Coordinates of C-alpha atoms in Angstrom, one line a residue:
M1 CA 84.2 -27.4 14.2
K2 CA 82.0 -24.9 15.9
T3 CA 83.9 -23.2 18.6
F4 CA 82.9 -22.3 21.9
T5 CA 82.0 -18.5 20.6
D6 CA 80.2 -19.9 18.0
K7 CA 77.8 -22.1 20.1
R8 CA 77.2 -19.0 22.8
R9 CA 76.0 -17.0 19.5
N10 CA 73.9 -19.7 18.2
A11 CA 72.4 -20.0 21.8
S12 CA 71.7 -15.9 22.2
S13 CA 70.1 -16.4 18.6
D14 CA 67.6 -19.1 19.8
G15 CA 67.0 -17.4 23.0
G16 CA 65.9 -14.4 20.8
N17 CA 63.7 -16.0 18.7
S18 CA 62.0 -18.1 21.8
G19 CA 61.5 -14.5 23.2
F20 CA 60.0 -12.9 20.4
K21 CA 57.7 -15.6 19.7
M22 CA 56.6 -15.5 23.5
K23 CA 55.9 -11.3 23.3
Q24 CA 53.3 -12.1 20.3
L25 CA 51.2 -14.5 22.5
P26 CA 49.8 -11.6 24.7
F27 CA 49.6 -9.6 21.2
M28 CA 47.5 -12.0 19.6
G29 CA 45.3 -12.7 22.1
V30 CA 44.3 -9.1 22.5
I31 CA 43.8 -9.2 18.6
C32 CA 41.4 -12.2 19.1
S33 CA 39.6 -10.6 22.3
V34 CA 38.9 -7.5 20.0
T35 CA 37.7 -9.5 17.2
L36 CA 35.4 -11.6 19.0
Y37 CA 34.2 -8.4 20.8
I38 CA 33.4 -6.6 17.7
V39 CA 31.5 -9.8 16.3
Y40 CA 29.3 -9.7 19.3
R41 CA 28.6 -6.3 19.3
T42 CA 27.8 -6.7 15.4
T43 CA 25.3 -9.4 16.2
N44 CA 23.9 -7.8 19.1
Y45 CA 23.0 -4.6 16.7
Q46 CA 21.6 -6.2 14.1
Y47 CA 19.2 -8.2 16.4
Y48 CA 18.4 -5.0 17.9
E49 CA 17.8 -3.6 14.3
T50 CA 15.4 -6.6 13.3
Q51 CA 13.3 -5.9 16.6
M52 CA 12.9 -2.3 16.0
E53 CA 12.0 -3.0 12.4
T54 CA 9.0 -5.6 13.6
K55 CA 8.0 -3.1 15.9
L56 CA 7.7 -0.1 13.5
H57 CA 6.0 -2.5 10.6
P58 CA 4.0 -4.4 12.5
F59 CA 1.9 -5.3 9.6
D60 CA 5.0 -7.4 8.1
S61 CA 4.5 -10.9 8.0
V62 CA 7.7 -12.7 8.4
E63 CA 6.6 -15.8 7.2
D64 CA 5.2 -13.9 4.1
N65 CA 8.7 -12.0 3.7
E66 CA 10.8 -15.7 3.5
L67 CA 11.3 -18.6 1.3
P68 CA 9.1 -21.3 2.3
S69 CA 12.6 -23.5 2.7
G70 CA 11.2 -25.0 5.8
K71 CA 7.9 -26.1 4.8
L72 CA 9.4 -27.3 1.4
K73 CA 12.2 -29.5 2.3
D74 CA 11.6 -31.4 -0.7
L75 CA 12.5 -29.2 -3.1
P76 CA 16.4 -27.6 -3.6
R77 CA 16.2 -23.9 -2.5
G78 CA 17.5 -22.5 -5.8
I79 CA 14.7 -23.5 -7.6
M80 CA 12.5 -21.3 -5.5
H81 CA 11.5 -17.9 -6.6
T82 CA 10.5 -15.4 -4.3
H83 CA 8.6 -13.1 -6.7
S84 CA 5.9 -13.5 -9.5
D85 CA 4.1 -10.8 -11.4
L86 CA 0.7 -10.8 -13.1
E87 CA 2.4 -10.6 -16.5
L88 CA 1.0 -12.5 -19.5
R89 CA 2.9 -15.1 -20.9
P90 CA 2.4 -16.6 -24.2
Q91 CA 2.3 -20.2 -25.1
W92 CA 4.9 -20.3 -28.0
R93 CA 7.3 -17.8 -29.3
K94 CA 6.7 -16.5 -32.7
S95 CA 10.1 -15.4 -33.4
L96 CA 13.8 -15.1 -31.8
R97 CA 13.1 -11.2 -31.1
S98 CA 9.9 -11.6 -29.4
A99 CA 11.6 -14.3 -26.8
V100 CA 13.9 -11.7 -25.8
K101 CA 11.6 -8.9 -25.3
V102 CA 12.4 -7.0 -22.1
N103 CA 8.9 -6.1 -20.2
T104 CA 8.9 -2.5 -19.3
N105 CA 5.7 -2.5 -17.1
K106 CA 6.4 -0.7 -13.6
N107 CA 2.8 -0.1 -12.7
L108 CA -0.5 -1.4 -12.0
L109 CA -3.9 -0.6 -12.6
A110 CA -6.7 -2.7 -10.9
M111 CA -10.5 -2.1 -11.1
P112 CA -13.8 -3.8 -10.4
V113 CA -15.9 -3.5 -13.5
G114 CA -19.5 -4.1 -14.6
I115 CA -20.5 -4.1 -18.2
K116 CA -22.6 -1.3 -17.7
Q117 CA -19.7 0.9 -17.0
K118 CA -17.7 -0.1 -20.2
E119 CA -17.7 3.3 -21.7
H120 CA -16.0 4.7 -18.4
V121 CA -13.8 1.9 -17.9
D122 CA -12.4 2.0 -21.3
D123 CA -11.6 6.0 -20.9
V124 CA -9.9 5.3 -17.6
V125 CA -7.9 2.3 -19.3
K126 CA -6.8 4.1 -22.3
K127 CA -5.1 6.5 -20.3
F128 CA -2.9 4.3 -18.4
R129 CA -2.2 1.9 -21.4
T130 CA -0.2 5.2 -22.8
E131 CA 1.4 4.7 -19.9
N132 CA 2.4 1.1 -20.3
F133 CA 0.4 0.1 -17.3
T134 CA -0.5 -3.5 -16.6
I135 CA -4.0 -3.8 -16.5
V136 CA -6.1 -6.1 -14.2
L137 CA -10.2 -5.9 -14.7
F138 CA -12.1 -7.7 -11.7
H139 CA -15.3 -8.7 -13.4
Y140 CA -18.2 -8.5 -10.8
D141 CA -21.2 -9.4 -12.9
G142 CA -19.6 -12.3 -15.0
K143 CA -20.1 -10.3 -18.5
V144 CA -16.6 -10.7 -19.7
D145 CA -17.5 -11.4 -23.2
G146 CA -19.1 -8.0 -24.0
W147 CA -15.6 -6.2 -23.4
W148 CA -13.6 -8.2 -26.6
D149 CA -14.3 -5.5 -29.1
L150 CA -12.3 -3.1 -27.3
D151 CA -8.6 -3.0 -28.6
W152 CA -6.8 -3.2 -25.1
C153 CA -9.2 -5.9 -23.9
D154 CA -6.8 -9.0 -24.8
K155 CA -3.6 -7.4 -23.1
A156 CA -5.5 -7.1 -19.7
I157 CA -6.2 -9.6 -17.1
H158 CA -9.6 -10.5 -16.4
I159 CA -10.8 -12.0 -12.9
V160 CA -14.6 -13.0 -12.7
A161 CA -16.2 -13.4 -9.2
H162 CA -20.4 -12.4 -9.0
N163 CA -21.2 -9.8 -6.8
Q164 CA -17.8 -9.6 -5.3
T165 CA -16.4 -6.2 -4.0
K166 CA -13.0 -4.3 -4.8
W167 CA -11.5 -5.2 -1.6
W168 CA -12.5 -8.9 -1.5
F169 CA -10.8 -9.3 -5.0
A170 CA -7.5 -7.3 -3.9
K171 CA -7.1 -9.6 -0.9
R172 CA -7.3 -12.8 -3.0
F173 CA -5.6 -11.6 -6.3
L174 CA -3.3 -8.8 -5.4
H175 CA -1.1 -10.5 -2.8
P176 CA 2.2 -8.6 -2.1
D177 CA 4.7 -11.0 -3.7
I178 CA 2.6 -11.3 -6.9
V179 CA 2.6 -7.5 -7.2
S180 CA 6.0 -6.9 -5.6
T181 CA 7.5 -6.0 -9.3
Y182 CA 5.1 -3.2 -9.6
D183 CA 6.5 0.4 -8.4
Y184 CA 2.8 1.7 -7.8
I185 CA -0.4 -0.1 -7.4
F186 CA -3.7 1.8 -8.6
L187 CA -6.6 0.4 -6.7
W188 CA -9.8 2.2 -8.4
D189 CA -13.6 2.3 -8.8
E190 CA -14.8 2.2 -12.0
D191 CA -16.9 5.4 -11.8
L192 CA -14.4 8.2 -12.1
G193 CA -13.9 10.6 -14.9
V194 CA -10.2 11.2 -16.1
E195 CA -10.4 14.0 -18.8
H196 CA -7.7 15.9 -16.5
F197 CA -5.8 13.3 -15.6
N198 CA -2.7 11.9 -16.9
P199 CA -0.8 8.9 -14.8
G200 CA 2.8 9.8 -15.9
R201 CA 2.6 13.3 -14.7
Y202 CA 0.7 11.9 -11.5
L203 CA 3.7 9.6 -10.7
E204 CA 6.2 12.3 -11.3
I205 CA 4.4 14.4 -8.3
V206 CA 4.2 11.5 -6.1
K207 CA 7.9 10.5 -6.8
S208 CA 9.0 14.0 -6.2
E209 CA 7.2 14.7 -3.1
G210 CA 7.8 11.2 -1.6
L211 CA 4.4 10.1 -1.3
E212 CA 3.8 6.5 -0.2
I213 CA -0.1 6.7 0.0
S214 CA -2.1 9.3 -2.6
Q215 CA -5.1 10.1 -4.5
P216 CA -6.1 11.9 -7.2
A217 CA -8.0 15.2 -6.0
L218 CA -11.9 15.3 -6.9
D219 CA -13.1 17.9 -8.9
P220 CA -15.6 20.1 -6.7
N221 CA -18.3 19.2 -9.2
S222 CA -18.1 15.9 -8.6
T223 CA -20.8 14.0 -6.4
E224 CA -20.3 11.7 -3.5
I225 CA -17.9 13.9 -2.2
H226 CA -17.2 12.3 1.6
H227 CA -14.0 14.4 2.7
R228 CA -12.9 17.9 2.3
I229 CA -9.4 17.1 1.9
T230 CA -10.3 15.1 -1.3
I231 CA -11.5 18.2 -2.8
R232 CA -9.0 19.5 -5.7
S233 CA -7.6 23.2 -4.5
R234 CA -6.9 25.0 -7.9
M235 CA -3.8 26.5 -6.8
K236 CA -1.6 24.0 -5.6
K237 CA 0.1 21.0 -6.9
F238 CA -0.7 18.8 -4.2
H239 CA -2.0 19.1 -0.5
R240 CA -1.5 16.7 2.8
R241 CA -4.0 18.5 5.1
V242 CA -7.3 20.6 4.9
Y243 CA -8.6 23.2 7.6
E244 CA -12.3 23.2 8.1
L245 CA -13.8 24.9 10.9
R246 CA -17.5 24.1 10.2
G247 CA -19.5 21.4 10.4
K248 CA -19.3 18.5 12.3
T249 CA -15.6 17.3 11.4
R250 CA -13.4 20.2 12.2
C251 CA -10.0 20.4 11.1
S252 CA -7.1 23.1 12.5
N253 CA -3.5 23.3 12.7
I254 CA -3.6 20.6 15.6
S255 CA -5.2 18.3 13.5
E256 CA -2.5 15.5 12.7
G257 CA -4.5 12.5 11.4
P258 CA -7.8 11.5 9.2
P259 CA -9.4 13.2 7.7
C260 CA -8.0 16.2 8.3
S261 CA -4.2 14.9 7.3
G262 CA -2.7 11.8 6.6
F263 CA -5.7 10.6 4.5
V264 CA -6.6 8.9 1.2
E265 CA -10.7 7.9 0.5
G266 CA -11.2 4.6 -0.7
M267 CA -12.2 5.2 -4.2
A268 CA -8.9 6.0 -6.0
P269 CA -5.9 5.0 -3.7
V270 CA -2.5 4.5 -5.0
F271 CA 0.2 2.8 -3.0
S272 CA 3.7 2.3 -3.3
R273 CA 5.2 -1.2 -3.2
A274 CA 6.0 -0.9 0.3
A275 CA 2.8 0.3 1.4
W276 CA 0.7 -2.1 -0.5
R277 CA 2.3 -4.8 1.3
C278 CA 1.1 -3.0 4.6
A279 CA -2.4 -2.0 3.5
W280 CA -2.7 -5.8 2.1
H281 CA -2.5 -7.0 5.6
L282 CA -4.7 -4.4 6.7
I283 CA -7.5 -6.0 4.6
Q284 CA -10.0 -8.1 6.5
N285 CA -10.4 -11.2 4.7
D286 CA -14.3 -11.5 5.2
L287 CA -15.2 -7.8 5.9
V288 CA -15.8 -7.0 2.1
H289 CA -16.6 -3.1 1.9
G290 CA -13.7 -1.7 3.2
W291 CA -15.5 0.8 5.6
G292 CA -13.2 2.1 8.2
M293 CA -10.2 1.0 6.6
D294 CA -9.2 4.7 5.0
M295 CA -8.9 6.0 8.4
K296 CA -6.0 3.5 9.4
L297 CA -4.1 3.5 6.0
G298 CA -1.7 5.8 7.4
Y299 CA -0.1 3.5 9.5
C300 CA 0.9 2.4 6.0
A301 CA 2.5 5.4 4.8
Q302 CA 6.3 4.0 5.8
G303 CA 6.6 6.7 8.4
D304 CA 5.0 10.1 9.3
R305 CA 1.5 9.9 7.7
T306 CA 1.4 13.6 7.8
K307 CA 4.1 14.1 5.2
N308 CA 4.1 10.2 3.2
V309 CA 0.1 10.6 2.4
G310 CA -1.2 13.3 -0.1
V311 CA -3.9 14.2 -2.6
I312 CA -2.7 15.6 -6.1
D313 CA -4.6 18.4 -7.2
R314 CA -3.0 19.4 -10.6
E315 CA -4.1 15.8 -11.7
Y316 CA -7.9 15.3 -10.7
I317 CA -10.8 13.4 -11.7
V318 CA -14.6 13.3 -11.4
H319 CA -16.5 11.1 -9.0
K320 CA -19.6 10.2 -11.1
G321 CA -21.5 8.7 -8.2
I322 CA -22.6 5.5 -10.2
Q323 CA -24.3 2.9 -7.9
T324 CA -22.7 -0.5 -8.7
L325 CA -23.1 -3.5 -6.8
G326 CA -26.4 -3.9 -5.7
G327 CA -27.6 -1.2 -7.8
T328 CA -28.9 -0.1 -11.1
G329 CA -25.6 0.8 -12.6
E330 CA -27.1 4.2 -13.0
L331 CA -26.6 7.5 -11.0
T332 CA -27.3 7.5 -7.4
K333 CA -30.5 8.9 -6.0
K334 CA -28.8 11.7 -4.9
T335 CA -27.3 12.7 -8.3
K336 CA -30.7 11.9 -10.2
K337 CA -32.3 14.8 -7.7
K338 CA -29.7 16.9 -8.5
R339 CA -29.9 16.7 -12.1
G340 CA -33.7 16.9 -12.2
T341 CA -34.2 13.1 -13.4
S342 CA -36.4 10.6 -11.7
S343 CA -34.9 8.2 -9.4
G344 CA -37.0 5.0 -9.6
S345 CA -37.2 2.2 -7.2
S346 CA -35.0 -0.2 -8.8
G347 CA -32.2 -1.5 -6.6
L348 CA -32.8 0.9 -3.6
D349 CA -33.9 -2.7 -1.4
T350 CA -30.8 -4.0 -2.2
R351 CA -28.5 -0.9 -1.7
A352 CA -30.0 0.0 1.6
E353 CA -29.1 -3.9 2.4
I354 CA -25.5 -3.1 1.2
R355 CA -25.5 0.1 3.3
R356 CA -26.6 -1.5 6.7
Q357 CA -23.7 -4.5 5.9
S358 CA -21.1 -1.8 5.3
T359 CA -22.0 0.0 8.7
W360 CA -21.9 -3.3 10.6
E361 CA -18.5 -3.9 8.9
L362 CA -17.3 -0.6 10.0
K363 CA -18.3 -1.5 13.6
I364 CA -16.3 -5.1 13.3
F365 CA -13.2 -3.7 12.1
K366 CA -13.1 -0.8 15.0
E367 CA -13.5 -3.3 17.5
R368 CA -10.7 -5.6 16.1
W369 CA -8.7 -2.8 15.5
N370 CA -8.7 -1.5 19.3
Q371 CA -8.3 -5.7 20.3
A372 CA -5.6 -5.9 18.5
V373 CA -3.8 -3.0 19.8
T374 CA -4.8 -4.2 23.0
Q375 CA -3.1 -7.7 22.7
D376 CA -0.2 -7.0 21.3
K377 CA 2.3 -5.8 24.0
D378 CA 5.0 -5.2 22.1
W379 CA 3.3 -3.0 19.2
I380 CA 4.4 0.8 19.8
D381 CA 2.1 3.0 18.4
P382 CA 3.8 5.5 15.9
F383 CA 1.3 8.6 16.9
P384 CA 1.5 8.7 20.1
R385 CA 0.1 12.1 20.3
Q386 CA -3.1 11.0 18.8
Q387 CA -3.6 8.7 21.8
R388 CA -3.4 11.8 24.3
R389 CA -5.7 13.9 22.0
R390 CA -7.9 10.6 22.1
K391 CA -8.1 10.8 25.9
H392 CA -9.0 14.4 25.9
K393 CA -11.6 14.5 23.0
R394 CA -14.8 15.4 25.3
Q395 CA -12.6 18.7 26.6
S396 CA -11.4 19.6 23.0
K397 CA -13.3 22.0 20.7
F398 CA -12.1 20.3 17.7
V399 CA -13.5 16.5 16.7
D400 CA -11.2 14.1 14.9
L401 CA -12.6 10.8 13.6
Y402 CA -9.7 8.6 14.9
D403 CA -11.9 6.4 16.7

């Protein structure tokens, strides 16, 4: 039998427990409030980061980077793969060893080729094959059968379309999702001499200097050199800018854009994976010659183009200046005159038409760029100083080819 004292003790104990529970309620409320606040701030921060990423990288398409699950509701999400590549796959396995062979190709070389430049292309591909590059050849003359005597031909990928340009091929067959497994994409012309070029050593410099877009320097004895920044400097490993106080295009310390700095030419560009995703969107589907695009490639440099774009001097090439599309497949008229040979008239009319088309496409590309900048109110130009210089261009003693 419980005494009166035991009952009071029990009552006091129950009251203490109830009081402790009551004191816990405000504390738990504070914890919940803090947790909700943290979740709210984190969500806002992630949203802000996404918006800034979109503004800083306007060429990245959200639709291209997402799985198409919304459009392919009939398929289970797990069956869809976000990446592909250009590696050749055997139709059968000769042995268990070949079945587990690991692909080690990390870089890609793509070139437009014609049978008349077979010897030059062979020299280039042999250099890149030693570094285990994936090779893609764009045959603009349709003569694929003439290549099979080369020992590497069956290991390359051959794409045929008559009289199409490098940029036409690249837009259709080098989609960023397809080439996303490659660290670097070399998109070269076929008339390049590589006697003094090693792709492995080239990429060592590119990686060590953090270059997103680059090109090998041109030997000073090359033909068809259009911009001084591409000429090799014998005393440097690489360079990012050039100084020129003579001629029509002048480059000084205050020149921050193409073709004085942050610039490579279209004949032998090299892109990182991220830079190519941007550059691919810059290529216009219907403007196939690519004129004017090199002046805008700096926008794809993943940051400061004066730092992330460069020309490699230690590994350089020779531009042979050979006509391909619409031409004879021989040396240009300018080069023949320089070497004291007759030029002939074959193909000159077609080349003139191609030049007129290229000039027209340059005009259209400029108009499209300016219109896109005007219409996209959310886009922020990452090179604001360039805009101020453009407004005062007439009053400046230096001429910069920004437009």
